[in-house]
């Protein structure tokens, strides 16, 4: 899923303090799972903002809604008939949802309520960690199912570097060395000899470096 | 073009069967070239080549290439250290050509410390290639006279290609396979991480010999003298991938403060003497961090002076 984290309330206030009628829009997908932008967080943020405006002596109307997704037309369309009532929208979706909302409702100011962090997993409740950077050319088959691009601080394709110590990364003793994980798993799979295969220079053009990306599937287009 | 034509003095010394001696100098944090020239002047008669570090520990400094050119103009043989942290493949190839245009004939291919350790922890890193792939790139440019993009290079670089090896980082079991991998990528000489745990180094070297790797690349053993017991403790506890045994720290702590620097030199000289006996060690890389004036003494006391000059 896409993992996001809450923005500090001060930053949100600074963005929306001059509007009179606000709509806070949650998303029922990834940001609900990582407890940053679902229905529950929409409610908490709305209460915090109402309290702030009340203390400031300002009259601001705040409505709440949580859509199934903000990255698909059909769910965003649910706002079509009401959007003009609002001075601004505060979207608690990831950056994808915020942008799709802004594209769709061109004349309405849209602000982000979360910081979008990465594609990752729930390690345990309250702990999420990165697993994928969407390089567009998956090589997990060569690295025992562990991604050196997203999990090595130097994204070394032929690691580990000399800073790997007791299974941890040189930049943080709480961070696993991705190459230690790869080697441990290659060993478990009886494939440690694969380690000596040099992974060739990567084509990064399918990654961010190649510019904004698009997948077009003629076979499923309507 | 055959590697035998590479006009590197370091390579010639190793090919002739001499124990090579290299050292390193860190460039200054400013644009005054006097600092680098002064360091080189101190050690140039006692070493065969001088590595110039490339923004080591990710702290911004005068660039390695410019410092190498200063050395070259002094008649000293430089080894260009090049990390893949800060430059993409365009910049790396371009700097290799720049170095070659000044007939810099040695290169050391490295990953580089993470930028978090330096003065720009909020900066981007690049890591377009890794150190293994940089070795392949230099060999392609030299041996096939080609850019990564496939076009021909007019006057290809002539470089003796080196890399680092850390026998002490984890996991230990892949340390020799990793060396084998660098050799397969095309590395011709290796400078190791500072050796304090000689037993572990000897085990690594034995495993390397068992695979015949000592005959496929020249291995220069890395040594760094301790200036003080404090430095020994710092290296033991704080520097990633460093293995300083307790008895070495104890030995440094066991002498009065004013004698610790001498003891550090003694340990370094004794280490070199023991390492000379290890089959497969073809020379020494003395990293006297901001203590270059001690390099001549270490070289002389280790019986490595005078340096061969008939090549």
Coordinates of C-alpha atoms in Angstrom, one line a residue:
Chain A
X1 CA 0.0 0.0 0.0
X2 CA 0.9 3.7 -0.1
X3 CA 2.0 4.7 3.3
X4 CA 1.4 8.2 4.5
X5 CA 1.9 10.1 7.8
X6 CA -0.1 12.8 9.4
X7 CA 0.9 16.4 8.8
X8 CA 1.5 18.5 11.9
X9 CA -1.8 20.4 12.8
X10 CA 0.1 23.7 12.7
X11 CA 1.0 23.2 9.0
X12 CA -2.6 22.3 8.2
X13 CA -4.0 25.3 10.0
X14 CA -1.6 27.5 8.1
X15 CA -2.9 26.2 4.8
X16 CA -6.6 26.5 5.6
X17 CA -7.0 29.3 8.1
X18 CA -8.4 31.9 5.7
X19 CA -11.3 29.8 4.3
X20 CA -14.8 29.9 5.6
X21 CA -16.2 26.6 4.3
X22 CA -14.0 23.5 4.3
X23 CA -14.5 20.0 3.1
X24 CA -12.2 17.3 4.6
X25 CA -12.1 14.3 2.4
X26 CA -10.7 11.0 3.6
X27 CA -9.9 7.9 1.6
X28 CA -11.0 4.4 2.4
X29 CA -7.9 2.7 0.9
X30 CA -4.2 2.8 1.9
X31 CA -4.4 5.8 4.1
X32 CA -7.1 4.1 6.1
X33 CA -5.0 1.1 6.7
X34 CA -2.0 3.2 7.8
X35 CA -4.3 5.3 10.0
X36 CA -3.3 8.6 8.4
X37 CA -6.3 9.6 6.3
X38 CA -9.3 7.4 6.8
X39 CA -12.7 8.2 8.2
X40 CA -11.4 8.1 11.8
X41 CA -8.6 10.6 11.0
X42 CA -11.0 12.8 9.1
X43 CA -13.1 13.0 12.2
X44 CA -10.2 13.8 14.5
X45 CA -8.8 16.4 12.3
X46 CA -12.2 18.1 11.8
X47 CA -12.7 18.3 15.6
X48 CA -9.2 19.7 16.0
X49 CA -9.8 22.4 13.4
X50 CA -13.3 23.3 14.8
X51 CA -11.7 23.7 18.2
X52 CA -9.0 25.9 16.7
X53 CA -11.4 28.2 14.8
X54 CA -13.7 28.4 17.8
X55 CA -10.8 29.5 20.1
X56 CA -9.8 32.1 17.4
X57 CA -13.4 33.4 17.3
X58 CA -13.7 32.5 13.6
X59 CA -16.8 31.0 12.1
X60 CA -15.8 28.2 9.8
X61 CA -18.0 25.4 8.5
X62 CA -16.3 22.1 8.3
X63 CA -17.9 19.1 6.6
X64 CA -16.5 15.6 6.5
X65 CA -16.7 12.8 3.9
X66 CA -14.6 9.7 3.2
X67 CA -14.6 8.3 -0.3
X68 CA -13.9 4.7 -1.3
X69 CA -10.9 5.9 -3.3
X70 CA -9.5 9.2 -4.5
X71 CA -7.5 7.8 -7.3
X72 CA -10.5 6.8 -9.5
X73 CA -12.9 8.9 -11.4
X74 CA -16.1 7.1 -10.2
X75 CA -15.6 7.8 -6.5
X76 CA -14.3 11.4 -6.9
X77 CA -17.4 12.1 -9.0
X78 CA -19.5 11.6 -5.9
X79 CA -18.4 15.2 -4.9
X80 CA -19.4 16.7 -8.2
X81 CA -22.8 18.1 -7.1
X82 CA -21.6 19.6 -3.8
X83 CA -18.0 20.7 -4.4
X84 CA -19.0 24.3 -5.3
X85 CA -20.3 24.9 -1.8
X86 CA -16.8 24.8 -0.4
X87 CA -14.0 27.4 -0.4
X88 CA -11.4 24.7 -0.2
X89 CA -10.9 20.9 0.1
X90 CA -8.5 19.3 2.5
X91 CA -7.7 15.8 1.2
X92 CA -6.3 13.2 3.5
X93 CA -5.5 10.9 0.6
X94 CA -2.0 10.2 -0.6
X95 CA -0.4 12.7 -3.1
X96 CA -2.1 10.7 -5.9
X97 CA -5.6 11.4 -4.5
X98 CA -4.9 15.1 -3.8
X99 CA -3.7 15.6 -7.4
X100 CA -6.6 13.7 -9.0
X101 CA -9.0 15.8 -6.9
X102 CA -7.2 19.0 -8.0
X103 CA -7.3 17.9 -11.7
X104 CA -11.0 17.1 -11.5
X105 CA -12.2 20.2 -9.6
X106 CA -10.1 22.7 -11.3
X107 CA -11.5 25.8 -9.6
X108 CA -11.4 24.5 -6.1
X109 CA -8.3 24.9 -3.9
X110 CA -7.2 21.5 -2.7
X111 CA -4.7 21.0 0.1
X112 CA -2.8 17.9 1.3
X113 CA -3.6 16.8 4.8
X114 CA -0.9 14.0 5.0
X115 CA 2.7 13.5 3.9
X116 CA 2.9 10.6 1.4
X117 CA 5.9 8.6 2.4
X118 CA 6.4 5.3 0.4
X119 CA 5.0 2.0 -0.8
X120 CA 5.3 -0.4 2.1
X121 CA 3.9 -2.9 4.5
X122 CA 2.5 -2.9 8.0
X123 CA 5.2 -4.6 10.1
X124 CA 2.9 -4.3 13.2
X125 CA 0.2 -1.9 14.2
X126 CA 1.8 1.6 14.2
X127 CA 4.9 0.5 12.3
X128 CA 5.1 0.7 8.5
X129 CA 8.2 0.3 6.3
X130 CA 9.2 0.7 2.7
X131 CA 9.4 -2.2 0.3
X132 CA 9.1 -0.8 -3.3
X133 CA 10.2 2.3 -5.2
X134 CA 8.4 1.4 -8.4
X135 CA 11.5 1.3 -10.6
X136 CA 9.4 -0.2 -13.4
X137 CA 11.7 -3.2 -14.0
X138 CA 11.3 -5.7 -11.1
X139 CA 14.5 -7.6 -10.2
X140 CA 13.3 -9.4 -7.1
X141 CA 13.8 -12.7 -8.8
X142 CA 17.5 -12.1 -8.8
X143 CA 17.7 -10.9 -5.2
X144 CA 15.9 -13.6 -3.2
X145 CA 12.7 -11.6 -3.1
X146 CA 14.3 -8.6 -1.2
X147 CA 14.7 -5.3 -3.0
X148 CA 18.1 -3.6 -2.8
X149 CA 16.7 -0.5 -4.5
X150 CA 14.1 0.3 -1.9
X151 CA 15.9 -1.3 1.1
X152 CA 19.6 -0.5 0.7
X153 CA 20.4 3.2 1.5
X154 CA 22.8 3.2 -1.5
X155 CA 20.5 1.1 -3.7
X156 CA 23.6 -1.1 -4.4
X157 CA 22.7 -3.8 -6.9
X158 CA 25.9 -5.7 -6.0
X159 CA 26.1 -5.1 -2.3
X160 CA 26.7 -5.1 0.6
X161 CA 29.0 -2.1 1.1
X162 CA 31.7 -2.1 3.7
X163 CA 29.4 -0.4 6.2
X164 CA 27.3 -3.5 6.9
X165 CA 27.7 -4.3 10.6
X166 CA 26.0 -7.1 12.5
X167 CA 23.3 -7.2 9.9
X168 CA 22.5 -3.5 10.2
X169 CA 23.0 -0.6 7.8
X170 CA 25.7 2.0 8.4
X171 CA 23.2 4.8 8.5
X172 CA 21.0 3.5 11.3
X173 CA 21.6 0.6 13.7
X174 CA 17.9 -0.1 13.7
X175 CA 17.8 -0.6 9.9
X176 CA 18.4 -4.0 8.5
X177 CA 21.1 -4.3 5.9
X178 CA 19.2 -5.3 2.7
X179 CA 22.2 -7.3 1.5
X180 CA 22.4 -9.2 4.7
X181 CA 18.8 -10.1 4.3
X182 CA 19.4 -11.1 0.6
X183 CA 22.4 -13.3 1.6
X184 CA 20.5 -14.9 4.5
X185 CA 17.6 -15.8 2.2
X186 CA 19.8 -17.0 -0.7
X187 CA 21.4 -19.3 1.9
X188 CA 18.1 -20.5 3.1
X189 CA 17.1 -21.3 -0.5
X190 CA 20.4 -23.1 -1.2
X191 CA 21.3 -20.5 -3.8
X192 CA 24.2 -18.6 -2.2
X193 CA 26.3 -19.2 -5.4
X194 CA 23.9 -16.7 -7.2
X195 CA 25.5 -14.0 -5.1
X196 CA 28.5 -14.1 -7.4
X197 CA 26.5 -13.2 -10.5
X198 CA 27.2 -9.6 -11.2
X199 CA 24.0 -7.7 -11.6
X200 CA 24.5 -5.5 -14.7
X201 CA 24.1 -1.7 -14.9
X202 CA 20.5 -0.9 -14.5
X203 CA 18.3 0.9 -17.0
X204 CA 16.8 3.6 -14.8
X205 CA 14.7 5.0 -17.6
X206 CA 11.7 3.1 -16.3
X207 CA 12.2 4.8 -12.9
X208 CA 11.7 8.4 -11.9
X209 CA 14.7 9.3 -14.0
X210 CA 12.8 8.7 -17.2
X211 CA 10.2 11.3 -16.5
X212 CA 6.6 10.9 -15.4
X213 CA 5.4 7.3 -16.3
X214 CA 2.3 5.9 -17.8
X215 CA 1.1 2.4 -18.3
X216 CA -1.2 2.0 -21.3
X217 CA -2.8 -1.4 -21.8
X218 CA -4.6 -1.7 -25.1
X219 CA -5.9 -5.1 -24.2
X220 CA -8.0 -3.8 -21.4
X221 CA -9.0 -0.3 -22.7
X222 CA -12.7 0.3 -23.4
Chain B
X1 CA 44.4 -2.8 -25.8
X2 CA 46.2 -5.0 -23.3
X3 CA 46.3 -4.0 -19.7
X4 CA 50.1 -4.5 -19.9
X5 CA 50.4 -1.2 -21.7
X6 CA 48.9 0.8 -18.9
X7 CA 51.7 3.3 -18.0
X8 CA 51.0 3.1 -14.2
X9 CA 54.1 3.2 -12.1
X10 CA 52.2 1.4 -9.3
X11 CA 51.4 -1.4 -11.7
X12 CA 55.0 -1.7 -12.9
X13 CA 56.2 -2.0 -9.4
X14 CA 53.7 -4.8 -8.6
X15 CA 54.3 -6.5 -11.9
X16 CA 58.1 -6.5 -11.1
X17 CA 57.3 -8.4 -7.9
X18 CA 58.1 -5.6 -5.4
X19 CA 56.0 -4.9 -2.4
X20 CA 54.2 -1.7 -3.3
X21 CA 53.6 1.1 -0.9
X22 CA 50.7 3.6 -1.4
X23 CA 49.3 6.2 0.9
X24 CA 46.4 8.7 0.8
X25 CA 45.8 12.4 1.2
X26 CA 42.5 14.1 1.9
X27 CA 42.0 17.3 -0.1
X28 CA 41.4 20.5 1.8
X29 CA 38.1 22.1 2.6
X30 CA 39.0 25.1 0.6
X31 CA 40.6 26.1 -2.7
X32 CA 44.2 26.5 -1.6
X33 CA 46.2 23.8 -3.3
X34 CA 49.2 24.4 -0.9
X35 CA 47.6 22.0 1.6
X36 CA 47.6 19.0 -0.8
X37 CA 51.0 19.8 -2.2
X38 CA 52.5 20.0 1.3
X39 CA 51.1 16.6 2.3
X40 CA 52.3 15.1 -1.0
X41 CA 55.8 16.6 -0.5
X42 CA 56.1 14.9 2.9
X43 CA 55.5 11.4 1.6
X44 CA 56.3 11.4 -2.1
X45 CA 59.7 9.8 -1.8
X46 CA 58.4 7.0 0.5
X47 CA 55.4 5.8 -1.5
X48 CA 54.8 4.6 -5.1
X49 CA 51.4 6.3 -5.5
X50 CA 49.1 8.6 -3.5
X51 CA 45.4 8.1 -3.4
X52 CA 43.3 11.2 -3.3
X53 CA 40.1 10.7 -1.4
X54 CA 36.8 11.7 -3.0
X55 CA 34.7 13.8 -0.5
X56 CA 35.4 11.2 2.2
X57 CA 32.8 10.7 4.9
X58 CA 30.6 12.8 2.6
X59 CA 32.1 16.1 3.7
X60 CA 32.5 18.5 0.9
X61 CA 36.1 19.2 -0.1
X62 CA 38.2 20.2 -3.1
X63 CA 37.6 17.5 -5.7
X64 CA 39.7 14.4 -6.1
X65 CA 40.4 15.0 -9.7
X66 CA 41.8 18.5 -9.3
X67 CA 43.9 17.4 -6.4
X68 CA 45.2 14.5 -8.5
X69 CA 46.2 17.0 -11.2
X70 CA 48.2 19.0 -8.7
X71 CA 50.0 15.9 -7.7
X72 CA 50.6 14.9 -11.3
X73 CA 52.1 18.4 -12.0
X74 CA 54.5 17.8 -9.1
X75 CA 55.7 14.6 -10.7
X76 CA 53.9 12.4 -8.1
X77 CA 51.8 9.5 -9.2
X78 CA 48.1 9.9 -8.1
X79 CA 45.4 7.3 -7.7
X80 CA 42.0 8.9 -8.4
X81 CA 39.5 7.7 -5.9
X82 CA 36.0 7.9 -7.4
X83 CA 32.8 7.3 -5.5
X84 CA 29.5 6.6 -7.2
X85 CA 27.5 8.5 -4.6
X86 CA 27.7 11.9 -6.2
X87 CA 27.8 11.4 -10.0
X88 CA 25.7 9.6 -12.6
X89 CA 27.2 7.6 -15.4
X90 CA 27.6 10.7 -17.6
X91 CA 29.6 12.5 -15.0
X92 CA 31.7 9.4 -14.0
X93 CA 32.7 8.7 -17.6
X94 CA 33.4 12.4 -18.2
X95 CA 35.6 12.7 -15.1
X96 CA 37.5 9.5 -16.1
X97 CA 38.3 11.1 -19.4
X98 CA 39.3 14.3 -17.7
X99 CA 41.7 12.3 -15.5
X100 CA 43.0 10.5 -18.5
X101 CA 43.6 13.8 -20.3
X102 CA 46.2 14.5 -17.5
X103 CA 47.5 10.9 -17.8
X104 CA 46.3 9.9 -14.4
X105 CA 46.8 6.2 -14.6
X106 CA 45.3 4.7 -11.4
X107 CA 41.7 4.7 -10.3
X108 CA 40.0 3.3 -7.2
X109 CA 36.3 2.5 -7.7
X110 CA 34.2 3.0 -4.5
X111 CA 30.6 3.2 -3.4
X112 CA 31.2 6.1 -1.0
X113 CA 29.9 6.7 2.5
X114 CA 26.3 7.6 2.8
X115 CA 25.7 11.4 2.7
X116 CA 24.1 11.3 6.1
X117 CA 27.6 11.2 7.6
X118 CA 28.7 14.5 6.0
X119 CA 27.9 18.2 5.8
X120 CA 25.0 17.8 3.4
X121 CA 22.8 15.1 5.0
X122 CA 19.7 16.6 3.3
X123 CA 21.3 16.2 -0.2
X124 CA 20.3 13.6 -2.8
X125 CA 22.5 10.7 -3.6
X126 CA 23.0 9.3 -7.0
X127 CA 24.1 5.6 -7.0
X128 CA 23.4 5.3 -10.7
X129 CA 26.1 2.6 -10.8
X130 CA 27.6 0.7 -7.9
X131 CA 31.3 0.2 -7.3
X132 CA 31.2 -3.1 -9.1
X133 CA 29.7 -1.6 -12.2
X134 CA 32.1 1.3 -12.1
X135 CA 35.0 -1.2 -12.3
X136 CA 33.2 -2.7 -15.4
X137 CA 32.8 0.8 -16.8
X138 CA 36.5 1.7 -16.5
X139 CA 37.5 -1.6 -18.0
X140 CA 35.1 -1.1 -20.9
X141 CA 36.4 2.4 -21.6
X142 CA 40.0 1.2 -21.4
X143 CA 40.0 -2.2 -23.0
X144 CA 37.3 -1.7 -25.7
X145 CA 37.7 2.0 -26.1
X146 CA 34.0 2.4 -25.7
X147 CA 31.6 4.5 -23.8
X148 CA 28.7 2.8 -21.9
X149 CA 26.5 4.0 -24.7
X150 CA 28.6 2.1 -27.2
X151 CA 30.3 4.9 -29.1
X152 CA 34.1 4.8 -29.6
X153 CA 36.4 6.9 -27.4
X154 CA 39.1 8.8 -29.1
X155 CA 42.2 8.1 -27.0
X156 CA 40.7 5.7 -24.4
X157 CA 41.8 6.1 -20.7
X158 CA 44.8 4.1 -19.6
X159 CA 44.1 3.2 -16.1
X160 CA 45.1 0.6 -13.6
X161 CA 41.8 -0.4 -12.0
X162 CA 41.5 -0.8 -8.2
X163 CA 38.8 -1.2 -5.6
X164 CA 38.5 -1.5 -1.9
X165 CA 37.8 -4.6 0.1
X166 CA 36.7 -4.8 3.7
X167 CA 37.6 -8.2 5.1
X168 CA 35.9 -7.2 8.4
X169 CA 32.4 -6.1 7.4
X170 CA 29.5 -8.4 7.7
X171 CA 28.5 -11.0 6.7
X172 CA 32.0 -12.5 6.8
X173 CA 31.1 -15.5 4.7
X174 CA 30.6 -13.4 1.5
X175 CA 33.7 -11.2 2.0
X176 CA 35.8 -13.5 -0.2
X177 CA 32.9 -14.1 -2.7
X178 CA 32.6 -10.3 -2.9
X179 CA 36.3 -10.0 -3.7
X180 CA 35.9 -12.7 -6.4
X181 CA 33.0 -10.7 -7.8
X182 CA 35.1 -7.5 -8.0
X183 CA 37.8 -9.5 -9.7
X184 CA 35.3 -10.9 -12.1
X185 CA 34.2 -7.3 -12.8
X186 CA 37.7 -6.5 -13.8
X187 CA 39.5 -5.1 -10.8
X188 CA 43.3 -5.4 -10.9
X189 CA 44.4 -4.2 -7.5
X190 CA 42.7 -4.1 -4.1
X191 CA 43.4 -1.8 -1.1
X192 CA 41.9 -3.2 2.0
X193 CA 40.2 -1.6 5.0
X194 CA 42.5 -0.8 7.9
X195 CA 43.7 -4.1 9.4
X196 CA 43.9 -4.4 13.2
X197 CA 42.5 -7.9 13.6
X198 CA 45.3 -9.7 11.9
X199 CA 44.0 -13.2 12.7
X200 CA 40.8 -12.4 10.9
X201 CA 42.6 -10.9 8.0
X202 CA 44.8 -14.0 7.6
X203 CA 41.7 -16.1 7.6
X204 CA 40.2 -13.9 4.8
X205 CA 43.5 -14.1 2.9
X206 CA 43.6 -17.9 3.2
X207 CA 40.1 -18.2 1.8
X208 CA 41.1 -15.9 -1.0
X209 CA 44.2 -18.0 -1.7
X210 CA 42.1 -21.2 -1.7
X211 CA 40.2 -19.7 -4.6
X212 CA 43.4 -18.4 -6.3
X213 CA 42.2 -14.8 -6.0
X214 CA 45.6 -13.6 -4.8
X215 CA 47.0 -14.4 -8.2
X216 CA 44.2 -12.5 -10.1
X217 CA 44.5 -9.2 -8.4
X218 CA 47.2 -7.5 -6.3
X219 CA 46.1 -7.1 -2.7
X220 CA 47.5 -4.2 -0.8
X221 CA 47.0 -4.5 3.0
X222 CA 45.5 -1.3 4.5
X223 CA 47.0 0.0 7.8
X224 CA 46.3 3.1 9.8
X225 CA 48.4 4.1 12.9
X226 CA 46.5 5.1 16.0
X227 CA 47.4 8.6 17.3
X228 CA 45.9 7.9 20.7
X229 CA 43.9 5.4 22.8
X230 CA 40.9 7.6 22.2
X231 CA 41.2 7.1 18.4
X232 CA 41.5 3.3 18.9
X233 CA 38.3 3.3 20.9
X234 CA 36.5 5.6 18.5
X235 CA 37.5 3.3 15.5
X236 CA 36.4 0.3 17.4
X237 CA 33.0 1.6 18.5
X238 CA 32.0 4.2 16.0
X239 CA 33.3 3.5 12.6
X240 CA 31.1 1.1 10.6
X241 CA 32.8 -2.0 9.3
X242 CA 35.9 -1.6 11.5
X243 CA 37.3 -4.4 13.6
X244 CA 39.7 -3.3 16.4
X245 CA 40.3 -6.2 18.9
X246 CA 40.2 -5.5 22.6
X247 CA 43.9 -6.3 23.1
X248 CA 44.9 -3.6 20.7
X249 CA 42.8 -1.0 22.5
X250 CA 44.2 -2.3 25.8
X251 CA 47.8 -1.9 24.5
X252 CA 47.1 1.7 23.4
X253 CA 45.5 2.5 26.8
X254 CA 48.3 0.8 28.7
X255 CA 50.9 3.5 27.9
X256 CA 50.9 7.1 29.1
X257 CA 49.2 9.6 27.0
X258 CA 52.4 11.2 25.7
X259 CA 53.7 7.9 24.5
X260 CA 50.5 6.7 22.8
X261 CA 51.3 8.2 19.4
X262 CA 54.6 6.3 19.4
X263 CA 52.8 3.1 20.5
X264 CA 50.4 3.6 17.6
X265 CA 53.3 3.7 15.2
X266 CA 54.9 0.7 16.8
X267 CA 51.7 -1.3 16.3
X268 CA 51.4 -0.2 12.7
X269 CA 55.0 -1.2 11.9
X270 CA 54.6 -4.6 13.7
X271 CA 51.4 -5.2 11.7
X272 CA 53.2 -4.5 8.4
X273 CA 56.0 -6.8 9.4
X274 CA 53.6 -9.6 10.2
X275 CA 51.5 -9.0 7.1
X276 CA 54.6 -9.1 4.9
X277 CA 54.7 -12.8 5.7
X278 CA 51.2 -13.5 4.6
X279 CA 51.1 -15.1 1.2
X280 CA 49.2 -13.0 -1.3
X281 CA 49.9 -9.6 0.3
X282 CA 51.6 -7.6 -2.5
X283 CA 52.0 -4.3 -0.7
X284 CA 50.7 -1.8 1.8
X285 CA 48.3 1.0 1.7
X286 CA 49.1 3.4 4.6
X287 CA 46.2 5.6 5.6
X288 CA 47.7 8.0 8.1
X289 CA 44.7 10.2 8.5
X290 CA 45.9 13.8 8.9
X291 CA 49.2 12.4 10.1
X292 CA 51.0 12.2 6.8
X293 CA 54.3 13.3 8.3
X294 CA 54.6 9.9 10.0
X295 CA 54.4 7.9 6.8
X296 CA 58.2 8.1 6.0
X297 CA 59.0 6.8 9.5
X298 CA 56.5 3.9 9.1
X299 CA 57.8 3.0 5.7
X300 CA 61.5 3.1 6.8
X301 CA 60.9 1.2 10.0
X302 CA 59.0 -1.5 8.1
X303 CA 61.9 -2.1 5.8
X304 CA 60.1 -0.8 2.8
X305 CA 62.5 2.0 2.0
X306 CA 64.0 2.9 -0.4
X307 CA 61.3 2.6 -3.0
X308 CA 62.2 1.0 -6.3
X309 CA 63.2 3.7 -8.8
X310 CA 64.6 1.8 -11.7
X311 CA 61.2 1.3 -13.4

